[in-house]
Short mmCIF file of C-alpha atoms in Angstrom, two decimals:
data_model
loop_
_atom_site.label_atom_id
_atom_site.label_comp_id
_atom_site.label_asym_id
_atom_site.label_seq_id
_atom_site.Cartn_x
_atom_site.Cartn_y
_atom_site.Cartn_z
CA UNK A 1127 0.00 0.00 0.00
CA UNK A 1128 0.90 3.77 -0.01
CA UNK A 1129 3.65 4.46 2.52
CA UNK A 1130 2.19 6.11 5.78
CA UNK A 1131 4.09 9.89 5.06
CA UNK A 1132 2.69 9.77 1.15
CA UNK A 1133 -1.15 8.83 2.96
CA UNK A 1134 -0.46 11.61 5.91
CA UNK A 1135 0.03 14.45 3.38
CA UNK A 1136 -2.72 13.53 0.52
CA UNK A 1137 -4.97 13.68 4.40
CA UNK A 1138 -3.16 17.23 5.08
CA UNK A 1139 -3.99 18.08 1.62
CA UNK A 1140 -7.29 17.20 1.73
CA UNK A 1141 -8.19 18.52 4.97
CA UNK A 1142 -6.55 22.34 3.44
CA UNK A 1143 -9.39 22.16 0.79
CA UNK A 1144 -12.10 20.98 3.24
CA UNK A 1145 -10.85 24.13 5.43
CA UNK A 1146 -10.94 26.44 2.55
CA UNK A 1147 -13.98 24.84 1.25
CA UNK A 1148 -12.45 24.37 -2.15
CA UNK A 1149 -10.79 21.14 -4.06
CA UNK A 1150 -7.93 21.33 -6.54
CA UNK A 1151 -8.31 23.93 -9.55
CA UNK A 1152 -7.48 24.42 -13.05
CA UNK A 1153 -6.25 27.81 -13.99
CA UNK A 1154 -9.79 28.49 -16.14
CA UNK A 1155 -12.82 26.61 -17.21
CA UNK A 1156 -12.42 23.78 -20.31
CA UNK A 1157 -14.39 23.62 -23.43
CA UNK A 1158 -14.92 20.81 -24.89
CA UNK A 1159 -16.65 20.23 -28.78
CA UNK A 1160 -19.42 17.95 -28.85
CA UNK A 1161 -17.84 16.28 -32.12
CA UNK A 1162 -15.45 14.65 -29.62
CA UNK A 1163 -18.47 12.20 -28.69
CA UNK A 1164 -20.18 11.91 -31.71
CA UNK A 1165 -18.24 12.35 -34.69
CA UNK A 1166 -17.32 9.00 -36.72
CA UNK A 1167 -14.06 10.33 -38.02
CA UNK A 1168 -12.83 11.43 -34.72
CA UNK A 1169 -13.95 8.56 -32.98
CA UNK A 1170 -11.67 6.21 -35.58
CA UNK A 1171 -9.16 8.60 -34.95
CA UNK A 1172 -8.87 7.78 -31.23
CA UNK A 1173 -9.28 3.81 -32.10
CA UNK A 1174 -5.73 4.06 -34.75
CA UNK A 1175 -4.03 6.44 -32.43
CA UNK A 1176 -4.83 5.42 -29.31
CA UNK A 1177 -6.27 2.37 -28.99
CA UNK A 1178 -3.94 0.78 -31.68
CA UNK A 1179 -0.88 3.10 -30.60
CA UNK A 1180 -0.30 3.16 -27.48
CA UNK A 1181 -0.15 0.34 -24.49
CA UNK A 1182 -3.04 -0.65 -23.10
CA UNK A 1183 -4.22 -2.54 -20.03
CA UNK A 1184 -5.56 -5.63 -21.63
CA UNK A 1185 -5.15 -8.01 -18.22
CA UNK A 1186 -4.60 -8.81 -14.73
CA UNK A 1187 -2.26 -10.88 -12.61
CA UNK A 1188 -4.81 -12.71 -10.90
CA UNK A 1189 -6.73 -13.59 -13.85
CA UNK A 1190 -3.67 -15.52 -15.17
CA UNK A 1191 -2.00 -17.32 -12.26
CA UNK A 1192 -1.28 -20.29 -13.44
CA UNK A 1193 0.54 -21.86 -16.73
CA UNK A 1194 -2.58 -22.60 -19.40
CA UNK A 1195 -4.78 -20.00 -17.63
CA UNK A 1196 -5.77 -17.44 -20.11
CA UNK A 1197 -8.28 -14.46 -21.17
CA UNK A 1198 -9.47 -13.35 -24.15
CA UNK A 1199 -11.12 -9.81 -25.08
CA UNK A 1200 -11.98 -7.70 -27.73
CA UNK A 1201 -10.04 -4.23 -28.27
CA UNK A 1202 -11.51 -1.90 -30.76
CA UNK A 1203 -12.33 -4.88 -32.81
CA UNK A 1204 -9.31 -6.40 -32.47
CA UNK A 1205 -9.85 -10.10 -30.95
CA UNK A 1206 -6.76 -10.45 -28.19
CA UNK A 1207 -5.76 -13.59 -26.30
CA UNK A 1208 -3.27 -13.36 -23.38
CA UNK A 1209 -1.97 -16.45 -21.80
CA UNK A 1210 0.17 -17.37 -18.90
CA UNK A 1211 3.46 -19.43 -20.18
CA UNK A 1212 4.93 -22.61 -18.31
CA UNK A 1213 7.80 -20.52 -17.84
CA UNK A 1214 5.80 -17.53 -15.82
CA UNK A 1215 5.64 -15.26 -18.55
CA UNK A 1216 2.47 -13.75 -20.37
CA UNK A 1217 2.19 -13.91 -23.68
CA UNK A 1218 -0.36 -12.46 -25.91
CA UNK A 1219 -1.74 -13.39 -29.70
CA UNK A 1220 -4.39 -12.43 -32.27
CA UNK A 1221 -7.16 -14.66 -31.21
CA UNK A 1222 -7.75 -15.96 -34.78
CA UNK A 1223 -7.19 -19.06 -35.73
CA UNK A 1224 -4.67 -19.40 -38.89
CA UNK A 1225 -6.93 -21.22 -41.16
CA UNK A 1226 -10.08 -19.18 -41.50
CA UNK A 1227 -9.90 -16.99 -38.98
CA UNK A 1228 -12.85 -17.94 -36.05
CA UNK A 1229 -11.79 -17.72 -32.46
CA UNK A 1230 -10.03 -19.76 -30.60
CA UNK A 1231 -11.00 -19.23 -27.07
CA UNK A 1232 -13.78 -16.90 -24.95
CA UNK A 1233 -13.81 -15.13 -21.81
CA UNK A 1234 -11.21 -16.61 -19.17
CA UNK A 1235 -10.71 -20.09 -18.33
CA UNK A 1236 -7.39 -22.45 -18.03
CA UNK A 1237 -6.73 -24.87 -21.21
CA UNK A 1238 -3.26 -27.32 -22.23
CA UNK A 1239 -4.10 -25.87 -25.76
CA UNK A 1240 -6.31 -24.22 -28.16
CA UNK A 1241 -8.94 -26.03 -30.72
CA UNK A 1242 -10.65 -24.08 -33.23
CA UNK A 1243 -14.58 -24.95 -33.13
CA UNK A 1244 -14.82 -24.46 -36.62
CA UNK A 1245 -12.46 -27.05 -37.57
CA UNK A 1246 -10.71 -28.52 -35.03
CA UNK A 1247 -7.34 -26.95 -35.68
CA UNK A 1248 -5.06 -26.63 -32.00
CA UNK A 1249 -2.70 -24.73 -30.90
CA UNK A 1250 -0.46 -25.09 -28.14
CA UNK A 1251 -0.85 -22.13 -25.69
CA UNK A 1252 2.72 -20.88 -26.84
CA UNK A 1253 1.31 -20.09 -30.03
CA UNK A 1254 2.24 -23.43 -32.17
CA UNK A 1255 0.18 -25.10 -34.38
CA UNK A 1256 0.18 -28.06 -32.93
CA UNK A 1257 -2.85 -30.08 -34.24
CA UNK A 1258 -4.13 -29.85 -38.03
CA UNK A 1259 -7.26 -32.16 -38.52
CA UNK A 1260 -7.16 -34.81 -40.99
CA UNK A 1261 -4.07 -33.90 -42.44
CA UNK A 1262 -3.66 -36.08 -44.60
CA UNK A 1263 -5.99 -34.72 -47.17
CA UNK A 1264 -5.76 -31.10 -46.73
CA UNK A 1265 -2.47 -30.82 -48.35
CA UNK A 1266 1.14 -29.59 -47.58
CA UNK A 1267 1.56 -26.94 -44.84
CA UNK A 1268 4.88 -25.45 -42.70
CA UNK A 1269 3.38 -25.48 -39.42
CA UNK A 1270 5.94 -23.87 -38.72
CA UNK A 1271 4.83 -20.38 -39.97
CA UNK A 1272 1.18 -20.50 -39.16
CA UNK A 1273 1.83 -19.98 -35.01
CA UNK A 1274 -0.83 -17.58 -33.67
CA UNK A 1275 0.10 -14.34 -34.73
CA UNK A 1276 1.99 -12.76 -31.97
CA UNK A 1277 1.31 -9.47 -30.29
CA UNK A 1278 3.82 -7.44 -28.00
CA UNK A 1279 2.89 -7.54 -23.80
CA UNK A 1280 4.52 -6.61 -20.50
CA UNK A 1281 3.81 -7.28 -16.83
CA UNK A 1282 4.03 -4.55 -14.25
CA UNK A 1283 2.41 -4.23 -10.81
CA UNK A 1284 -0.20 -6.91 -11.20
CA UNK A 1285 -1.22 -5.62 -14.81
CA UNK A 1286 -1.00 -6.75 -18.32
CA UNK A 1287 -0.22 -4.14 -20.63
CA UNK A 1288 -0.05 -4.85 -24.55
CA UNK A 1289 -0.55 -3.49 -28.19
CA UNK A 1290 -2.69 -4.39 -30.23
CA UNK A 1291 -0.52 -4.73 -32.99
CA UNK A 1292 1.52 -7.63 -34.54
CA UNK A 1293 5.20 -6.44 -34.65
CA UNK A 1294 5.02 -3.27 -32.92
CA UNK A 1295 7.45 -2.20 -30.07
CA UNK A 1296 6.40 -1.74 -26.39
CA UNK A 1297 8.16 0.18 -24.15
CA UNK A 1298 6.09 0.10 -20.98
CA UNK A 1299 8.79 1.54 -18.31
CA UNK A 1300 8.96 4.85 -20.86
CA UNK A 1301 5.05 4.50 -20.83
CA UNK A 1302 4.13 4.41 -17.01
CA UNK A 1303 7.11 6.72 -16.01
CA UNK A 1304 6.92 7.43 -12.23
CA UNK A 1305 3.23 6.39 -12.11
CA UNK A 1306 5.15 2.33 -12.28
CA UNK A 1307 5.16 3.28 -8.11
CA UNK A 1308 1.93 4.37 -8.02
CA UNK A 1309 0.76 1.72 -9.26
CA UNK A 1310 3.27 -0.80 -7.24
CA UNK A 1311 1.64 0.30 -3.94
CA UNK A 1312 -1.93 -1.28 -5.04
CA UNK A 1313 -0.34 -4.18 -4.74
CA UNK A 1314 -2.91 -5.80 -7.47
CA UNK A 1315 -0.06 -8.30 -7.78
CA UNK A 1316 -1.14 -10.15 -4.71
CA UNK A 1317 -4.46 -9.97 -4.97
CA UNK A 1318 -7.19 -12.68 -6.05
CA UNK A 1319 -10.33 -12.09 -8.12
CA UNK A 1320 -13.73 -11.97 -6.54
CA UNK A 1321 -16.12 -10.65 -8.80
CA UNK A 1322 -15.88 -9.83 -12.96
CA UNK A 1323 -18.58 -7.93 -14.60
CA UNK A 1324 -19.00 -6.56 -18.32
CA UNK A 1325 -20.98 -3.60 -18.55
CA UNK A 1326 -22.43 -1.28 -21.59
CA UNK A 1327 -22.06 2.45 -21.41
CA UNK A 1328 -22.22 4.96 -24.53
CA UNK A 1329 -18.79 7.13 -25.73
CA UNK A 1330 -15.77 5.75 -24.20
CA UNK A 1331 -15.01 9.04 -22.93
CA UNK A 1332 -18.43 9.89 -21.89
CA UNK A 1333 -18.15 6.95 -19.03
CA UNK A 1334 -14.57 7.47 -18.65
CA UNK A 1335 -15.40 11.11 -17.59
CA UNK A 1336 -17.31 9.62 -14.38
CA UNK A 1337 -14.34 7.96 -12.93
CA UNK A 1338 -11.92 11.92 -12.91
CA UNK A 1339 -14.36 13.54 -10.95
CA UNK A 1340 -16.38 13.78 -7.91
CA UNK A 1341 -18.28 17.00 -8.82
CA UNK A 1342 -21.35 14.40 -9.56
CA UNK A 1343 -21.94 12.49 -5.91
CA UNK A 1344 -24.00 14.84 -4.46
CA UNK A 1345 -26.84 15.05 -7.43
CA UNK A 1346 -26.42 11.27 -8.99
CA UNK A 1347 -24.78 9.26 -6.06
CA UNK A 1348 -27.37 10.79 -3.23
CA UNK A 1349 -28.25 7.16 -1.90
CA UNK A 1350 -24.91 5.89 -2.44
CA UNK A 1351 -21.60 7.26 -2.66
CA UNK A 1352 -22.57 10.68 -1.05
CA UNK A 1353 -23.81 8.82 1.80
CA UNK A 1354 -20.56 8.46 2.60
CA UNK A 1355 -18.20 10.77 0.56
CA UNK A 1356 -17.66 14.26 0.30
CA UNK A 1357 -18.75 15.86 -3.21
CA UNK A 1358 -16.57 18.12 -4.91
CA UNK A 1359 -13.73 17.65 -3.14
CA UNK A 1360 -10.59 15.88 -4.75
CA UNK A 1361 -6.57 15.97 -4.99
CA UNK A 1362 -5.80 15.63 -8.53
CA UNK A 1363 -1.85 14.18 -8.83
CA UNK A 1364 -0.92 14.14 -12.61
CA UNK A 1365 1.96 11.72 -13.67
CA UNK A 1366 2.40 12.20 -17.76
CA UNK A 1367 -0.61 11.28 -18.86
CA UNK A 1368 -1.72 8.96 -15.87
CA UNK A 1369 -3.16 11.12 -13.27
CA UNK A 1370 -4.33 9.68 -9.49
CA UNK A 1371 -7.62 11.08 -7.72
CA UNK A 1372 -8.25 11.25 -4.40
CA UNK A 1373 -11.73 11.82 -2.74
CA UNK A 1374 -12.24 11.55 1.10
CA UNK A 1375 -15.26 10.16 3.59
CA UNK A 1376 -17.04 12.74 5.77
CA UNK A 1377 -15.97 11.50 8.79
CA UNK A 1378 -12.13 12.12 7.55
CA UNK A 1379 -13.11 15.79 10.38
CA UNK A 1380 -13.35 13.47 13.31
CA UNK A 1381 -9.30 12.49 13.17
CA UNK A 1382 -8.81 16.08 14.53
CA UNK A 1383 -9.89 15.20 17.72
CA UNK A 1384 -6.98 13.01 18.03
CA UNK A 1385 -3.35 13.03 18.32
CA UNK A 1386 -2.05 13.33 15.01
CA UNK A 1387 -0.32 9.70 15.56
CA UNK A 1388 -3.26 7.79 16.24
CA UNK A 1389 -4.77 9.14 12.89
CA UNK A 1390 -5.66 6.62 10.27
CA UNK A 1391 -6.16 8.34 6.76
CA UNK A 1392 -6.24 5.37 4.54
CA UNK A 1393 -9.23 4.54 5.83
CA UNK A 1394 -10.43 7.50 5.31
CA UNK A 1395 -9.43 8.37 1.60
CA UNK A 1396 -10.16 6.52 -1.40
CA UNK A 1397 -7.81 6.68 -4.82
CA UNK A 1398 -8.50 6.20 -8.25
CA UNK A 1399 -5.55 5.45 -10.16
CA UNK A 1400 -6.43 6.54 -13.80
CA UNK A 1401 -3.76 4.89 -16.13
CA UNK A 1402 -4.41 6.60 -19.66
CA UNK A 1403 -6.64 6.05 -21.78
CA UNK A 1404 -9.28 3.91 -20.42
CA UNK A 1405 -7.92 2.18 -17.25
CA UNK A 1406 -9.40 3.27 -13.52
CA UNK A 1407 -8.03 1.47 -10.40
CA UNK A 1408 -10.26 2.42 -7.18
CA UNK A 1409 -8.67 1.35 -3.90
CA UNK A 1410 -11.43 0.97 -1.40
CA UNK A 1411 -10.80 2.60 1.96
CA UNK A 1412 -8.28 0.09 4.41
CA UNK A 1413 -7.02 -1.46 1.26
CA UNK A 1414 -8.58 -4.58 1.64
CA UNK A 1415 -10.74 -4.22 -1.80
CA UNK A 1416 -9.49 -2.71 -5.59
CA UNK A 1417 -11.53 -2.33 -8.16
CA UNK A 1418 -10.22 -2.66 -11.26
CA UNK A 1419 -12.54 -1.32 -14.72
CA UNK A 1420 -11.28 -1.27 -18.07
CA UNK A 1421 -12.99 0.82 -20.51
CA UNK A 1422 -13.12 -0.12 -24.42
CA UNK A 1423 -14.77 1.53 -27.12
CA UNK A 1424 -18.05 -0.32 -28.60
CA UNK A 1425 -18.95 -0.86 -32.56
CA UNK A 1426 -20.39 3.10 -32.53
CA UNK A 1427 -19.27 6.17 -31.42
CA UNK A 1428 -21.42 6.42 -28.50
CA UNK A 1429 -21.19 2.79 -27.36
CA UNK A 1430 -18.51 1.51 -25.20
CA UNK A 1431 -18.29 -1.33 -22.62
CA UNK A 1432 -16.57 -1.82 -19.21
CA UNK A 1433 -14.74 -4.69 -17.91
CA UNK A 1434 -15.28 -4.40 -13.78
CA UNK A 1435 -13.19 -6.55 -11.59
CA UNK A 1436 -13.34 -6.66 -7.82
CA UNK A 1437 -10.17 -7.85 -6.06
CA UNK A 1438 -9.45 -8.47 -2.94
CA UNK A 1439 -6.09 -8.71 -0.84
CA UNK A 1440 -6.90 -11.62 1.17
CA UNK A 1441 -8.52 -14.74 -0.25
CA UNK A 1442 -12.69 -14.96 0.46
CA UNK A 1443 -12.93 -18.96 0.18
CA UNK A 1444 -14.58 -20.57 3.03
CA UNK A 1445 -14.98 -17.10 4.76
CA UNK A 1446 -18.66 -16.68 4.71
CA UNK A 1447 -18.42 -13.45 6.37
CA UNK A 1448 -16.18 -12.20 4.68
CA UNK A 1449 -17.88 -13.61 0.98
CA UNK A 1450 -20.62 -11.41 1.84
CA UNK A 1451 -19.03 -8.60 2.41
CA UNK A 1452 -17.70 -8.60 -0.38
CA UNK A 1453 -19.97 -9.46 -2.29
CA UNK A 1454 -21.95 -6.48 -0.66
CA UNK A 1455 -19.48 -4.09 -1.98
CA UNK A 1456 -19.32 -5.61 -5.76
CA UNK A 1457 -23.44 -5.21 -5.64
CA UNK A 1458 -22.93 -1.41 -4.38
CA UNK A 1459 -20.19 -0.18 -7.16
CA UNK A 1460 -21.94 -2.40 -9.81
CA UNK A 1461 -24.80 -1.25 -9.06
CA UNK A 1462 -23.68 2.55 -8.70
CA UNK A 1463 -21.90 2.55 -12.08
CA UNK A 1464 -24.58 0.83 -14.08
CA UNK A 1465 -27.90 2.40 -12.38
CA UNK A 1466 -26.37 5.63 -12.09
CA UNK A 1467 -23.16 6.86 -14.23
CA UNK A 1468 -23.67 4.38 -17.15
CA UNK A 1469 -27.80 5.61 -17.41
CA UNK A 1470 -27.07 8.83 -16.91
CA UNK A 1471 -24.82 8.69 -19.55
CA UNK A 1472 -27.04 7.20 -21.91
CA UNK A 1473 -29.01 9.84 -21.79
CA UNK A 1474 -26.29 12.61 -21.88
CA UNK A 1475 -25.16 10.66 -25.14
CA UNK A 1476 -28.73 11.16 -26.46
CA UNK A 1477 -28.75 14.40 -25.96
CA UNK A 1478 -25.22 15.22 -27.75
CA UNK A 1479 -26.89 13.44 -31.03
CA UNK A 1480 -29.66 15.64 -30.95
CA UNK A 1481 -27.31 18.34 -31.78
CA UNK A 1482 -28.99 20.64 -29.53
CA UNK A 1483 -25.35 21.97 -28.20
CA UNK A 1484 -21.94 22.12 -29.17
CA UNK A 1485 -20.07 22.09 -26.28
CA UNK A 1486 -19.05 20.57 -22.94
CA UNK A 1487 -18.05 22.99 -19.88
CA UNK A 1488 -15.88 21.34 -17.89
CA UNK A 1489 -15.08 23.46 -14.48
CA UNK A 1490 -11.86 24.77 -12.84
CA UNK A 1491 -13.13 21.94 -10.30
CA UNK A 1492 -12.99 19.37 -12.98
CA UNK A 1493 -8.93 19.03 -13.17
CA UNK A 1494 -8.62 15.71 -14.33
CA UNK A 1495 -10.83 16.17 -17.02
CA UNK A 1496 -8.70 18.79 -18.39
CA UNK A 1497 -5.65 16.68 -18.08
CA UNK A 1498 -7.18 13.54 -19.72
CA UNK A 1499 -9.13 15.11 -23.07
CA UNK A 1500 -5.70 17.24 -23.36
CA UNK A 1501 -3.62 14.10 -23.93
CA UNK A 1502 -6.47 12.76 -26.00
CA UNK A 1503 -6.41 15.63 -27.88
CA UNK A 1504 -2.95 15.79 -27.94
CA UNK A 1505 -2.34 11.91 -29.63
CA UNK A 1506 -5.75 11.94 -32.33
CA UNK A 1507 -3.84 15.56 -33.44
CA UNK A 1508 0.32 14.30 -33.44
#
């Protein structure tokens, strides 16, 4: 977890802006064209630049354990398959089978090898064609060359980062930068899955949008997360593109009446570790529970679908208690993302294709907004 002097200031921080009954500001307000959520061409634009240029979180640890375990996904129509080597490494292929191209595995699961249901072609899970059926009529063929088709990955703090594309070059250290620490004191590493959900939202963005701010609890989250967080109030800590966002309970006041050493802020703040583009980490407050959602865009321009994953540090087998707590907590942030943000931004995608305005506002209070649609901007436009 975070060190106890990094947790101490982000609650000295946070505690400044609750005095001054602010939250961390951007110099001026942020405008934001309309055409960014709706427009075809600029929505390809961000699938060729960013989600076929730069590295992506296409995994985790715990989903992939164990040699043969693997998980397969879609990326911006790109069919992905990552799987966990005999000797520890992830690799990841095109999950197209070499003869006529139908998938060759779906969802997650554990397998010695790969068979085709079309026509019974395997692979082994390094890659090889190992298995061609009925060989003997279909005529002369260099196994050899017709491997799965091989796509560059890396490991780093309990993630699986990759690129979607077949001889391209990753350099994930360059990519994370200092945020590699960050991202080390989750600890996702360690950590065993609990709970995986898919859900639909409209633009990318839109949904994205939901997890950089906390401008929204009060009015959307009144039954939920503002039962128990402050709204509008956030540290915003940019790292390149990556950014980290901190929001804070409402009974973070009630430490004052202690001796500063008998405080216990990370129970009392809750981070979202946003790795760019479409990657939110939320550490639950203790650090017992992550959650982990991975945003994709859909077929459309205001479709999109998130990949939510609830981890937890300890294993929950043959706890009951402890099953049904967390299985509490997966209903309440399922639940709050699809009832709340995901509707509500169904509708705010409606209302963008009406036409009826042509731009977004974000605020001065909206910081890692800014920060995020700037680097968008800043890769569709290089």
């Amino acid at each position: 977890m975070h060190s106890p002097e990094v947790i101490m200031e982000l609650a000295k921080r946070m505690l400044a802006n609750l005095d001054a009954k602010t939250t961390d500001l951007a110099p001026d307000i942020y405008r934001n064209p309309v055409t960014r959520y709706t427009d075809p061409e600029r929505w390809q634009l961000e699938l060729d630049k960013i989600f076929k240029g730069v590295p992506l979180v296409l995994g985790l640890t715990a989903e992939l354990r164990s040699p043969g375990q693997y998980s397969a996904l879609d990326v911006a129509g790109t069919p992905i398959l990552l799987v966990r080597q005999d000797d520890g490494s992830v690799r990841g292929f095109l999950n197209i089978c070499r003869h006529r191209g139908a998938p060759l595995a779906a969802g997650c699961g554990a397998t010695r090898r790969f068979t085709c249901g079309y026509h019974a072609w395997s692979y082994a899970r390094s890659g090889e064609l190992v298995g061609v059926t009925e060989a003997q009529t279909f005529g002369d063929l260099d196994r050899s060359t017709l491997g799965l088709v091989e796509i560059p990955v890396a490991e780093r703090a309990g993630l699986v980062f990759g690129l979607p594309r077949p001889g391209a070059e990753l350099d994930i250290d360059s990519w994370l930068g200092d945020f590699a620490d960050e991202l080390a004191c989750l600890e996702l590493d360690k950590r065993h899955v609990f709970s995986r959900r898919e859900l639909k939202a409209a633009n990318w963005k839109l949904a994205y949008d939901g997890y950089l701010e906390g401008y929204h609890f009060a009015a959307l989250h009144p039954r939920t997360i503002f039962e128990l967080d402050y709204s509008n109030l956030m540290l915003v800590d940019a790292y390149g593109p990556h950014q980290r966002v901190v929001f804070c309970r409402k009974t973070m006041p009630e430490m004052r009446a202690l001796p500063e050493e008998d405080w216990r802020p990370a129970e009392q703040l809750g981070v979202i570790d946003a790795i760019f583009p479409h990657a939110a980490v939320s550490s639950t407050y203790g650090g017992e529970y992550a959650l982990v959602s991975v945003l994709f865009p859909g077929a459309t321009p205001g479709t999109s679908r998130t990949i939510q994953t609830l981890l937890t540090l300890t294993p929950t087998e043959g706890d009951e208690a402890r099953v049904a707590e967390a299985q509490r907590l997966s209903d309440f942030f399922y639940d709050a993302v699809e009832d709340e943000d995901y509707a509500m931004n169904f509708s705010m995608q409606r209302g963008l294709e009406s036409g009826a305005a042509q731009e977004l506002i974000f605020g001065r209070n909206e910081l890692a907004l800014h920060h995020f649609h700037t680097w968008v901007d800043r890769l569709v436009e290089a």
